[in-house]
Structure formats: C-alpha cells, structure tokens
C-alpha cells in the first residue's frame, strides 16, 4: 500500500497533473451542482478534454471530475431542494430543512466533510484491499444482486415511520413505474402506450427534478402570503458562508460517518449498484439504528452525513472492480473504462501487476480531490447562496426554467420535460395527501434492478426458488431483509410490554 501511495503522490504532485486534477475538481463541482447533470454525464462531458492527455493523467483527471460531481450535487440539494445528482436526493431530507432554519452554511459544512471522509475511506479501501474486495464482488451473481436490491426495498418503511402504509404504497408506485419500458428479458414493450419516450423506461432524472424541484416551487407558490423571502432570511442568505463543523461536532457523527463510508464503499463495488442506491440505503439504515430516528428528516447533521458519506464512498468503490477485473461498477466507471481502452490500456486482472501506475494514479487523485473539493465547493456554494437573496417570485420561475432545461438536456427530448412536469404535479399531490416522494424514487431506482436480477436468477436455477434463496450470501442478505421488516413490529411489541 505504501509503495502505491508513494507512486500515486509522485504522479499527482507533478505541477501540471495537480493543476489538471484541480481543474477537474472545479468542473465536477459545477457540473454536479447543475440540475439534470448526473455524475456519469459530467464524466462524459469532461471526456473530450482527457483525449489529449497521457492515459495515467487522463484517469486521474476523470476520477477528480467523478468524485467532485457527486459532492457538487449536495450544494443545490441543501440550498434549493434540487438534487444536483440522483445520489443527492436523500441529502434534501435534512439539508433543506436546515437551510430553511438559516443553517445552510452549517449543512454545507457537514456535507463537505462527510463527502471528503467517505471519499478518503473508499480510496484507502481501494488501495488496501482492492484485489480481495473485487474477488468478493465476483461472488455476486443475479440472486445476490436481487437480495441487495430487496434489502433496499425492505427499508422503505424507515423513510417515514409515522406513516408506514402510505410510504409503502409510494414505494410500490415507484416499483410499478420501473416496469414501464422494454422487458429486460424478453425485449418487448410494456406500459408504453405507443410512446417512444417511454420505450427506454422512465428516466429517473426528470422524475426526480419534478418531484423535488417543481413540487417545492408549487408548494411555495401555494403559500400566497409567504412567497416573499423574509428580511431575516435575506440577511442570512447574503451573509451565508460554508461553516465547517468543529471537531466535537464531527466526533458526534462518528458512528454515522463510519457506517455510511463502509456501506458506500461496499455498495460501490457491486456492479450495477452505485452511489444512488448507496445514499438511499445508508439513510434508511441510519433511521433504523439511530438513537433518535424521529429527528431524521427534520434537519439534523446525521441525515446529511449518512447520504453524503455513502455516495462519495461509492465512487471509490466503483473503481475497485474496474481496475482489478476490468468490470465497471457503474455508468461513470464504464465511461472511464472506454477512455482507457481507446488509449490502448489493457484493462483486466493483470493491470494491477503489470501497470500499477493506473491504480496509484486513481488512489492519488482521490486523495487530492477529496481535499481540494472542500475548498472549491465552499467557493461554489457561496456563489449559489447569493441566489437565495432573490425574491421567490423571481427565483421560483427561474428554478422551473432551470429544471426544464435540465430535463430537456438529458436526451434533447420534450417527452422528458412532460415527465418532469407530471412528476411535479404528482409530487405536490403526494405532499398534500401525506405520501412519500422519496419512497417513490427509491422504488423506481430499485425496481428494474430487482426484477431483472430475480428473473435471471430464477432462469439460472431452472425455476427452483429454493436454489435462488439458499445461496449463502443471498440467504444472509434475505435474513437481514426479514429482520429489517419485522424490526418495527418487534419494537412496537417491546414498547407495549414496557408499559
């Protein structure tokens, strides 16, 4: 590991490489903070710049864009309740309420520190146990990946413990929406009603922009007497600057920080999972294990830390199978792999032994990026925060305009704009009726992964369900699912007995 660290530092501390990594970090934070630009899209947009670079430097540059874009997504999630990237959606649960209380600077500070810690944990995990972790990931077949996605579904009830039935219904609606599009096994269209937009399934980004950004504008607009930002809020926003938490405050979140960083790294390693699932799972698990679960969602640091530490750790985790086995852990990793292959790099198990400079370069880039991005994101957040001083009668339409551009820019398709608008209206109805938009997003994220992996596992087992569920890792994960599902009931019974 120390040889790798030395090699990585020699590569990235070259002045020109360091400048490129810093530029990649700035690009990543700005791209990540823009609604509609996912982390994989940010890497794709940065790809042309990498073509002219040496392959070792190019991978370091792209990794810096990838990591920083995930962090950038948290800025608008906290300030405007618009998740810059899908993985930042859970950050809105506690970040936005904190910003509404005039604690936006503090929320951003926790977000940046958690992102940096999560990224650094994943970087060290990658350098220390990359081959071993990749071997474990290879054991994950369709049935294990189904169990992981079912674990995510089983924690739906944690998203709103006061309204479990409506939360589960919201999640089921998300699962139903995930069925729209081409059948993953048979290749026939389902629930598309002849629409070409729906053939590729329901895109998550327009849905998320609609559910979070448009819904929030509709909510504020409905409050006819409260649309204008108060003088106090204006003063707070113009003075707003990112406030890094004290050592004591960070220490108080040590449990959340550790759990979320480890979980994010592990989820990131699994092919097809990724930062979005990591952040949702981490937040839901935090609600299960927290000593004060009722406070999550009201604007506390633990909620921000759980989401941001996990999604940043997942970025490092996704690089493990890519560099160890040549298997991309997510879309952004796949784009990076393409760039390396075009450069003539032979990705695969021998890469670590024959060309360790690539792993060293990624390791060094992640170390530097996770430190530099704290400074960069503080500056970017300050610029974005000034927007909070604009009266909401102007800011609301501007948010809708940006949301529309973000949805349209995804595929230059007006169908995605219609999806976003419909999601905004549905989100507003959800708020009024007490349903949970986040559960719908989680169902949509996990639906396709659950269905396709279960059907593959079922086919491989020749229709024998016992074979599907008795594989060791699957069995352990399914037991964990059952425990999570019955935990609220056990808790209720124990509480009743104590009376």
Coordinates of C-alpha atoms in Angstrom, one line a residue:
X1 CA 0.0 0.0 0.0
X2 CA 2.8 2.4 0.9
X3 CA 4.5 1.8 -2.4
X4 CA 1.2 2.5 -4.1
X5 CA 0.8 5.7 -2.1
X6 CA 4.3 6.9 -2.9
X7 CA 3.8 6.2 -6.6
X8 CA 0.4 7.9 -6.6
X9 CA 1.8 11.0 -4.8
X10 CA 4.7 11.2 -7.3
X11 CA 2.2 11.2 -10.2
X12 CA -0.3 13.7 -8.9
X13 CA 2.2 16.1 -7.3
X14 CA 3.6 16.8 -10.7
X15 CA 2.6 20.5 -11.1
X16 CA 0.8 20.1 -14.4
X17 CA -1.1 16.9 -13.2
X18 CA -2.0 18.7 -10.0
X19 CA -3.4 21.6 -12.0
X20 CA -5.5 19.3 -14.2
X21 CA -6.9 17.5 -11.1
X22 CA -7.8 20.9 -9.6
X23 CA -9.5 21.9 -12.9
X24 CA -11.3 18.5 -12.9
X25 CA -12.5 19.1 -9.4
X26 CA -13.8 22.6 -10.3
X27 CA -15.6 21.2 -13.3
X28 CA -17.0 18.3 -11.3
X29 CA -18.4 20.5 -8.5
X30 CA -20.0 22.9 -11.0
X31 CA -21.4 20.1 -13.2
X32 CA -22.7 18.3 -10.1
X33 CA -24.5 21.4 -8.8
X34 CA -26.4 21.8 -12.1
X35 CA -29.8 20.1 -12.1
X36 CA -30.1 17.3 -14.7
X37 CA -26.3 16.7 -15.0
X38 CA -25.6 13.3 -13.4
X39 CA -22.1 12.2 -12.4
X40 CA -21.8 9.9 -15.4
X41 CA -22.9 12.9 -17.7
X42 CA -20.3 15.1 -16.0
X43 CA -17.6 12.5 -16.8
X44 CA -18.9 12.2 -20.4
X45 CA -18.7 16.0 -20.8
X46 CA -15.1 16.0 -19.5
X47 CA -14.1 13.1 -21.7
X48 CA -13.0 15.2 -24.7
X49 CA -10.5 17.1 -22.5
X50 CA -9.0 13.7 -21.5
X51 CA -8.3 12.5 -25.0
X52 CA -5.3 14.7 -25.4
X53 CA -3.8 13.6 -22.0
X54 CA -1.4 10.8 -21.1
X55 CA -3.6 7.7 -20.0
X56 CA -2.3 7.8 -16.4
X57 CA -3.1 11.5 -16.1
X58 CA -6.4 11.1 -18.0
X59 CA -7.8 8.6 -15.5
X60 CA -6.7 10.8 -12.6
X61 CA -8.5 13.8 -14.2
X62 CA -11.7 11.8 -14.9
X63 CA -11.7 10.4 -11.3
X64 CA -11.5 14.0 -10.0
X65 CA -14.5 15.1 -12.1
X66 CA -16.4 12.0 -10.9
X67 CA -15.8 12.4 -7.2
X68 CA -16.3 16.2 -7.2
X69 CA -19.6 16.0 -9.2
X70 CA -21.1 13.7 -6.5
X71 CA -20.2 16.3 -3.9
X72 CA -21.5 19.2 -6.0
X73 CA -24.9 17.6 -6.2
X74 CA -25.3 18.2 -2.5
X75 CA -25.0 22.0 -2.8
X76 CA -28.2 22.6 -4.6
X77 CA -29.9 19.8 -2.7
X78 CA -29.3 21.7 0.5
X79 CA -29.9 25.3 -0.8
X80 CA -32.8 24.8 -3.2
X81 CA -34.0 21.2 -2.6
X82 CA -32.9 20.4 -6.1
X83 CA -30.6 17.3 -6.0
X84 CA -27.8 18.1 -8.5
X85 CA -27.3 14.3 -8.9
X86 CA -29.7 11.5 -8.1
X87 CA -27.5 10.3 -5.3
X88 CA -28.0 13.7 -3.5
X89 CA -31.8 13.2 -3.2
X90 CA -31.6 11.9 0.4
X91 CA -29.4 15.0 1.3
X92 CA -32.5 17.1 0.7
X93 CA -34.3 15.4 3.6
X94 CA -32.2 17.1 6.3
X95 CA -30.1 19.6 4.3
X96 CA -33.0 21.7 3.1
X97 CA -34.8 21.9 6.4
X98 CA -31.5 23.1 8.0
X99 CA -31.2 25.7 5.2
X100 CA -34.8 26.8 5.9
X101 CA -33.8 27.4 9.5
X102 CA -30.9 29.7 8.4
X103 CA -28.3 27.0 8.9
X104 CA -27.4 26.5 5.3
X105 CA -23.7 27.1 5.9
X106 CA -23.6 24.5 8.7
X107 CA -25.4 22.0 6.5
X108 CA -23.0 22.6 3.6
X109 CA -20.1 22.2 6.1
X110 CA -21.3 18.8 7.2
X111 CA -22.0 17.8 3.6
X112 CA -18.4 18.6 2.5
X113 CA -16.7 16.9 5.5
X114 CA -18.8 13.8 5.1
X115 CA -18.1 13.7 1.4
X116 CA -14.4 14.1 2.0
X117 CA -14.3 11.4 4.7
X118 CA -16.4 9.0 2.6
X119 CA -14.1 9.5 -0.4
X120 CA -10.9 9.1 1.6
X121 CA -12.2 5.8 3.3
X122 CA -13.1 4.4 -0.2
X123 CA -9.7 5.5 -1.5
X124 CA -7.8 3.7 1.2
X125 CA -10.1 0.7 0.9
X126 CA -9.3 0.6 -2.8
X127 CA -5.6 0.7 -2.3
X128 CA -5.5 -1.7 0.6
X129 CA -7.9 -4.5 -0.3
X130 CA -8.7 -3.9 -4.0
X131 CA -8.0 -7.4 -5.3
X132 CA -9.7 -9.1 -2.3
X133 CA -12.8 -6.9 -2.5
X134 CA -13.0 -7.5 -6.2
X135 CA -12.9 -11.2 -5.6
X136 CA -15.8 -10.9 -3.2
X137 CA -17.7 -8.8 -5.7
X138 CA -17.2 -11.6 -8.3
X139 CA -19.3 -13.9 -6.0
X140 CA -22.3 -11.7 -6.5
X141 CA -24.5 -13.2 -9.2
X142 CA -28.1 -12.3 -10.1
X143 CA -29.6 -13.8 -6.9
X144 CA -27.2 -11.9 -4.6
X145 CA -27.8 -8.6 -6.5
X146 CA -31.5 -9.2 -6.2
X147 CA -31.1 -9.7 -2.4
X148 CA -29.2 -6.4 -2.2
X149 CA -31.9 -4.6 -4.1
X150 CA -34.6 -6.3 -2.0
X151 CA -32.7 -5.1 1.1
X152 CA -33.2 -1.6 -0.2
X153 CA -36.9 -2.1 -0.7
X154 CA -37.2 -3.6 2.7
X155 CA -36.0 -0.4 4.3
X156 CA -38.8 1.6 2.6
X157 CA -40.8 1.6 5.9
X158 CA -37.9 3.5 7.6
X159 CA -38.3 6.6 5.3
X160 CA -41.4 7.7 7.3
X161 CA -42.0 5.6 10.4
X162 CA -45.1 7.7 11.2
X163 CA -46.8 6.8 8.0
X164 CA -45.6 3.3 7.0
X165 CA -48.6 2.3 4.9
X166 CA -48.6 5.4 2.7
X167 CA -44.8 5.2 2.4
X168 CA -45.0 1.5 1.3
X169 CA -47.8 2.5 -1.3
X170 CA -45.4 5.2 -2.6
X171 CA -42.6 2.7 -2.9
X172 CA -45.0 0.3 -4.7
X173 CA -45.9 3.0 -7.2
X174 CA -42.2 3.5 -7.8
X175 CA -41.8 -0.2 -8.4
X176 CA -44.7 -0.1 -10.9
X177 CA -43.2 2.8 -12.8
X178 CA -40.0 0.8 -13.0
X179 CA -41.9 -1.8 -15.1
X180 CA -42.5 0.8 -17.8
X181 CA -40.3 0.3 -20.9
X182 CA -38.7 -2.7 -22.6
X183 CA -38.9 -6.0 -20.8
X184 CA -35.3 -6.7 -19.6
X185 CA -35.5 -10.4 -20.5
X186 CA -37.9 -10.6 -23.5
X187 CA -37.3 -7.3 -25.1
X188 CA -41.0 -6.4 -25.6
X189 CA -42.5 -3.1 -24.7
X190 CA -44.6 -2.8 -21.5
X191 CA -47.0 0.1 -20.4
X192 CA -45.6 2.4 -23.1
X193 CA -49.0 3.1 -24.8
X194 CA -47.1 3.7 -28.1
X195 CA -44.9 6.4 -26.7
X196 CA -41.3 6.4 -27.9
X197 CA -40.2 8.3 -24.8
X198 CA -41.3 5.5 -22.6
X199 CA -39.6 2.7 -24.6
X200 CA -36.4 3.1 -22.7
X201 CA -38.2 3.2 -19.4
X202 CA -39.0 6.2 -17.1
X203 CA -35.9 8.3 -16.7
X204 CA -35.0 8.9 -13.1
X205 CA -33.6 12.4 -13.5
X206 CA -36.7 14.2 -14.9
X207 CA -38.8 12.4 -12.3
X208 CA -36.5 13.5 -9.6
X209 CA -36.3 17.1 -10.7
X210 CA -40.1 17.2 -10.9
X211 CA -40.7 15.5 -7.6
X212 CA -38.2 17.7 -5.7
X213 CA -37.7 21.0 -7.5
X214 CA -41.1 21.6 -9.3
X215 CA -43.0 20.3 -6.3
X216 CA -41.1 22.7 -4.0
X217 CA -41.9 25.7 -6.3
X218 CA -45.6 24.7 -6.4
X219 CA -45.6 24.4 -2.6
X220 CA -44.1 27.9 -2.2
X221 CA -46.4 29.3 -4.8
X222 CA -49.4 27.9 -3.0
X223 CA -48.4 29.8 0.1
X224 CA -49.6 33.1 -1.3
X225 CA -48.7 35.2 1.7
X226 CA -45.3 33.5 2.3
X227 CA -43.8 33.5 -1.1
X228 CA -41.6 36.5 -0.4
X229 CA -38.4 35.7 1.5
X230 CA -38.4 37.5 4.8
X231 CA -35.8 40.2 5.6
X232 CA -34.2 37.8 8.1
X233 CA -33.9 35.1 5.5
X234 CA -32.4 37.5 3.0
X235 CA -29.8 38.7 5.5
X236 CA -29.0 35.1 6.4
X237 CA -28.6 34.1 2.8
X238 CA -26.5 37.1 1.8
X239 CA -24.2 36.5 4.8
X240 CA -24.2 32.8 4.3
X241 CA -20.9 31.1 4.1
X242 CA -20.0 27.5 4.5
X243 CA -19.2 26.8 8.1
X244 CA -17.1 23.7 8.7
X245 CA -18.2 21.8 11.8
X246 CA -16.0 21.7 14.8
X247 CA -14.0 18.6 15.8
X248 CA -16.6 17.9 18.6
X249 CA -19.5 18.1 16.1
X250 CA -17.7 15.8 13.7
X251 CA -16.9 13.4 16.5
X252 CA -20.6 13.3 17.4
X253 CA -21.4 11.9 13.9
X254 CA -18.5 9.4 14.0
X255 CA -20.9 6.4 14.0
X256 CA -22.9 7.6 11.1
X257 CA -19.7 8.6 9.2
X258 CA -18.1 5.2 9.7
X259 CA -21.2 3.1 8.8
X260 CA -22.1 5.2 5.8
X261 CA -18.5 5.3 4.4
X262 CA -18.1 1.5 4.7
X263 CA -21.6 0.8 3.3
X264 CA -21.0 3.2 0.4
X265 CA -17.7 1.5 -0.4
X266 CA -19.2 -2.0 -0.4
X267 CA -22.3 -0.9 -2.5
X268 CA -20.0 0.9 -4.9
X269 CA -18.0 -2.3 -5.6
X270 CA -21.1 -4.2 -6.6
X271 CA -21.6 -3.9 -10.4
X272 CA -24.8 -2.2 -11.3
X273 CA -25.5 -0.7 -7.8
X274 CA -23.9 2.7 -7.4
X275 CA -24.0 6.0 -5.5
X276 CA -27.8 6.5 -5.6
X277 CA -28.6 3.2 -4.0
X278 CA -25.7 3.7 -1.5
X279 CA -27.1 7.0 -0.3
X280 CA -30.7 5.8 0.0
X281 CA -29.7 2.6 1.8
X282 CA -27.4 4.5 4.1
X283 CA -30.1 7.0 5.0
X284 CA -32.6 4.3 5.6
X285 CA -30.3 2.2 7.7
X286 CA -29.4 5.3 9.7
X287 CA -33.1 5.7 10.5
X288 CA -33.1 2.1 11.8
X289 CA -30.0 2.3 14.0
X290 CA -30.2 5.9 15.2
X291 CA -30.9 6.7 18.8
X292 CA -33.3 9.5 17.7
X293 CA -34.8 8.3 14.4
X294 CA -37.7 10.7 14.8
X295 CA -35.3 13.7 14.3
X296 CA -34.1 12.4 10.9
X297 CA -35.9 14.4 8.2
X298 CA -36.3 17.4 10.4
X299 CA -32.9 18.9 9.6
X300 CA -30.1 17.2 11.6
X301 CA -26.4 16.6 10.7
X302 CA -26.7 12.8 10.8
X303 CA -29.1 12.7 7.8
X304 CA -26.7 14.8 5.7
X305 CA -23.7 12.8 6.8
X306 CA -25.4 9.4 6.0
X307 CA -26.2 10.4 2.5
X308 CA -23.1 12.3 1.5
X309 CA -20.5 10.0 3.1
X310 CA -22.1 7.0 1.4
X311 CA -22.5 8.4 -2.1
X312 CA -18.9 9.7 -2.2
X313 CA -17.6 6.4 -0.8
X314 CA -19.5 4.6 -3.6
X315 CA -17.4 6.5 -6.2
X316 CA -14.2 4.9 -4.9
X317 CA -15.8 1.5 -4.5
X318 CA -16.9 1.6 -8.2
X319 CA -13.2 1.9 -9.2
X320 CA -12.3 -1.4 -7.5
X321 CA -13.8 -3.8 -10.0
X322 CA -12.8 -1.6 -12.9
X323 CA -9.1 -1.6 -12.0
X324 CA -9.0 -5.1 -10.5
X325 CA -11.1 -7.0 -13.0
X326 CA -12.0 -4.7 -15.8
X327 CA -15.6 -4.7 -14.7
X328 CA -17.1 -1.2 -14.4
X329 CA -19.1 -0.7 -11.2
X330 CA -21.3 2.0 -12.7
X331 CA -22.0 4.2 -15.7
X332 CA -19.3 6.7 -14.9
X333 CA -16.8 3.9 -14.4
X334 CA -17.9 2.4 -17.8
X335 CA -17.1 5.8 -19.5
X336 CA -13.7 5.9 -17.8
X337 CA -13.0 2.3 -19.0
X338 CA -13.9 3.3 -22.5
X339 CA -11.5 6.2 -22.4
X340 CA -8.7 3.9 -21.2
X341 CA -9.4 1.3 -23.8
X342 CA -9.3 3.9 -26.5
X343 CA -5.9 4.9 -25.2
X344 CA -4.8 1.4 -25.6
X345 CA -4.7 0.4 -21.9
X346 CA -5.4 -3.4 -21.4
X347 CA -8.0 -3.3 -18.6
X348 CA -8.2 -6.6 -16.6
X349 CA -6.8 -8.6 -13.7
X350 CA -3.2 -8.2 -14.8
X351 CA -3.5 -4.4 -14.8
X352 CA -2.5 -4.1 -11.1
X353 CA 0.6 -6.3 -11.5
X354 CA 1.8 -5.1 -14.9
X355 CA 0.7 -1.4 -14.8
X356 CA 0.2 -0.4 -11.1
X357 CA 0.6 3.2 -12.1
X358 CA -3.1 3.3 -13.0
X359 CA -4.3 2.2 -9.6
X360 CA -1.7 4.6 -8.0
X361 CA -3.0 7.4 -10.1
X362 CA -6.6 6.8 -9.1
X363 CA -5.6 6.4 -5.5
X364 CA -3.6 9.7 -5.5
X365 CA -6.3 11.5 -7.5
X366 CA -9.0 10.6 -5.0
X367 CA -6.8 11.7 -2.0
X368 CA -6.1 15.1 -3.6
X369 CA -9.6 15.6 -5.0
X370 CA -11.4 14.9 -1.7
X371 CA -9.2 17.6 0.0
X372 CA -9.3 20.2 -2.8
X373 CA -13.0 19.8 -3.4
X374 CA -13.8 21.0 0.1
X375 CA -12.1 24.4 -0.8
X376 CA -13.6 24.5 -4.3
X377 CA -17.1 23.6 -3.1
X378 CA -17.0 26.3 -0.4
X379 CA -16.4 28.9 -3.1
X380 CA -19.1 27.5 -5.4
X381 CA -21.6 27.3 -2.6
X382 CA -21.0 30.9 -1.7
X383 CA -21.9 31.9 -5.3
X384 CA -25.0 29.7 -5.3
X385 CA -26.0 31.0 -1.9
X386 CA -26.3 34.6 -3.2
X387 CA -29.2 33.4 -5.3
X388 CA -31.2 32.8 -2.1
X389 CA -31.4 36.5 -1.7
X390 CA -33.5 36.8 -4.8
X391 CA -37.3 37.2 -4.1
X392 CA -39.1 33.9 -4.6
X393 CA -41.5 35.5 -7.2
X394 CA -38.4 35.7 -9.5
X395 CA -36.5 32.7 -8.1
X396 CA -39.4 30.2 -8.5
X397 CA -39.8 30.7 -12.3
X398 CA -36.0 30.6 -12.7
X399 CA -35.9 27.2 -10.8
X400 CA -38.7 25.9 -13.1
X401 CA -36.8 27.2 -16.1
X402 CA -33.5 25.5 -15.0
X403 CA -35.4 22.3 -14.2
X404 CA -36.9 22.3 -17.7
X405 CA -33.5 22.8 -19.3
X406 CA -32.0 20.1 -17.1
X407 CA -34.8 17.6 -18.1
X408 CA -34.6 18.5 -21.8
X409 CA -30.8 18.4 -21.9
X410 CA -30.8 14.8 -20.8
X411 CA -31.7 13.5 -24.2
X412 CA -32.9 16.6 -26.1
X413 CA -36.4 15.1 -25.7
X414 CA -39.5 17.1 -24.9
X415 CA -41.0 13.9 -23.6
X416 CA -38.7 14.1 -20.6
X417 CA -39.9 17.7 -19.9
X418 CA -43.5 16.3 -19.8
X419 CA -42.4 13.6 -17.5
X420 CA -40.8 16.2 -15.2
X421 CA -44.0 18.3 -15.2
X422 CA -46.2 15.3 -14.4
X423 CA -43.8 14.3 -11.6
X424 CA -44.0 17.8 -10.2
X425 CA -47.8 17.7 -10.1
X426 CA -47.8 14.1 -8.6
X427 CA -45.2 15.3 -6.0
X428 CA -47.4 18.1 -5.0
X429 CA -50.4 15.8 -4.6
X430 CA -48.1 13.4 -2.6
X431 CA -47.3 16.3 -0.2
X432 CA -51.0 17.2 0.2
X433 CA -52.1 13.6 0.8
X434 CA -49.2 12.6 3.0
X435 CA -47.5 10.2 0.6
X436 CA -43.7 9.9 0.3
X437 CA -41.9 11.1 -2.9
X438 CA -38.6 9.7 -1.7
X439 CA -40.1 6.2 -1.4
X440 CA -41.3 6.5 -5.0
X441 CA -37.8 7.4 -6.2
X442 CA -36.3 4.5 -4.2
X443 CA -38.9 2.1 -5.8
X444 CA -38.1 3.5 -9.2
X445 CA -34.3 3.1 -8.6
X446 CA -34.5 -0.4 -7.3
X447 CA -37.4 -1.8 -9.3
X448 CA -35.6 -2.6 -12.6
X449 CA -32.5 -4.0 -10.7
X450 CA -34.7 -6.2 -8.6
X451 CA -36.8 -7.5 -11.5
X452 CA -34.0 -8.2 -13.9
X453 CA -31.8 -9.9 -11.4
X454 CA -34.6 -12.0 -9.9
X455 CA -35.6 -13.2 -13.3
X456 CA -32.1 -14.1 -14.3
X457 CA -31.5 -15.9 -11.0
X458 CA -34.8 -17.8 -11.5
X459 CA -33.9 -18.8 -15.0
X460 CA -30.4 -19.9 -14.0
X461 CA -31.9 -22.0 -11.2
X462 CA -34.3 -23.7 -13.7
X463 CA -37.3 -22.3 -11.9
X464 CA -36.3 -23.6 -8.5
X465 CA -36.9 -20.9 -5.9
X466 CA -35.1 -22.9 -3.2
X467 CA -31.9 -22.7 -5.2
X468 CA -32.3 -19.0 -5.7
X469 CA -32.6 -18.2 -2.0
X470 CA -30.3 -20.8 -0.5
X471 CA -27.0 -19.4 -2.0
X472 CA -25.0 -18.4 1.2
X473 CA -24.7 -14.7 0.5
X474 CA -28.3 -14.4 -0.7
X475 CA -29.6 -16.3 2.3
X476 CA -27.7 -14.0 4.7
X477 CA -29.0 -10.9 2.9
X478 CA -32.6 -12.2 2.8
X479 CA -32.4 -12.9 6.6
X480 CA -31.3 -9.3 7.1
X481 CA -34.2 -8.2 4.9
X482 CA -36.7 -10.1 7.1
X483 CA -35.1 -8.7 10.3
X484 CA -35.4 -5.2 9.0
X485 CA -39.1 -5.8 8.0
X486 CA -40.1 -7.2 11.4
X487 CA -38.0 -4.8 13.4
X488 CA -40.8 -2.1 13.7
X489 CA -43.2 -4.8 14.8
X490 CA -40.8 -6.1 17.5
X491 CA -40.1 -2.6 18.6
X492 CA -43.8 -1.9 18.9
X493 CA -44.3 -5.1 21.0
X494 CA -41.4 -4.4 23.3
X495 CA -42.6 -0.9 23.8
X496 CA -46.1 -2.2 24.7
X497 CA -44.7 -4.7 27.2
X498 CA -42.7 -1.9 28.9
X499 CA -45.9 -0.1 29.6

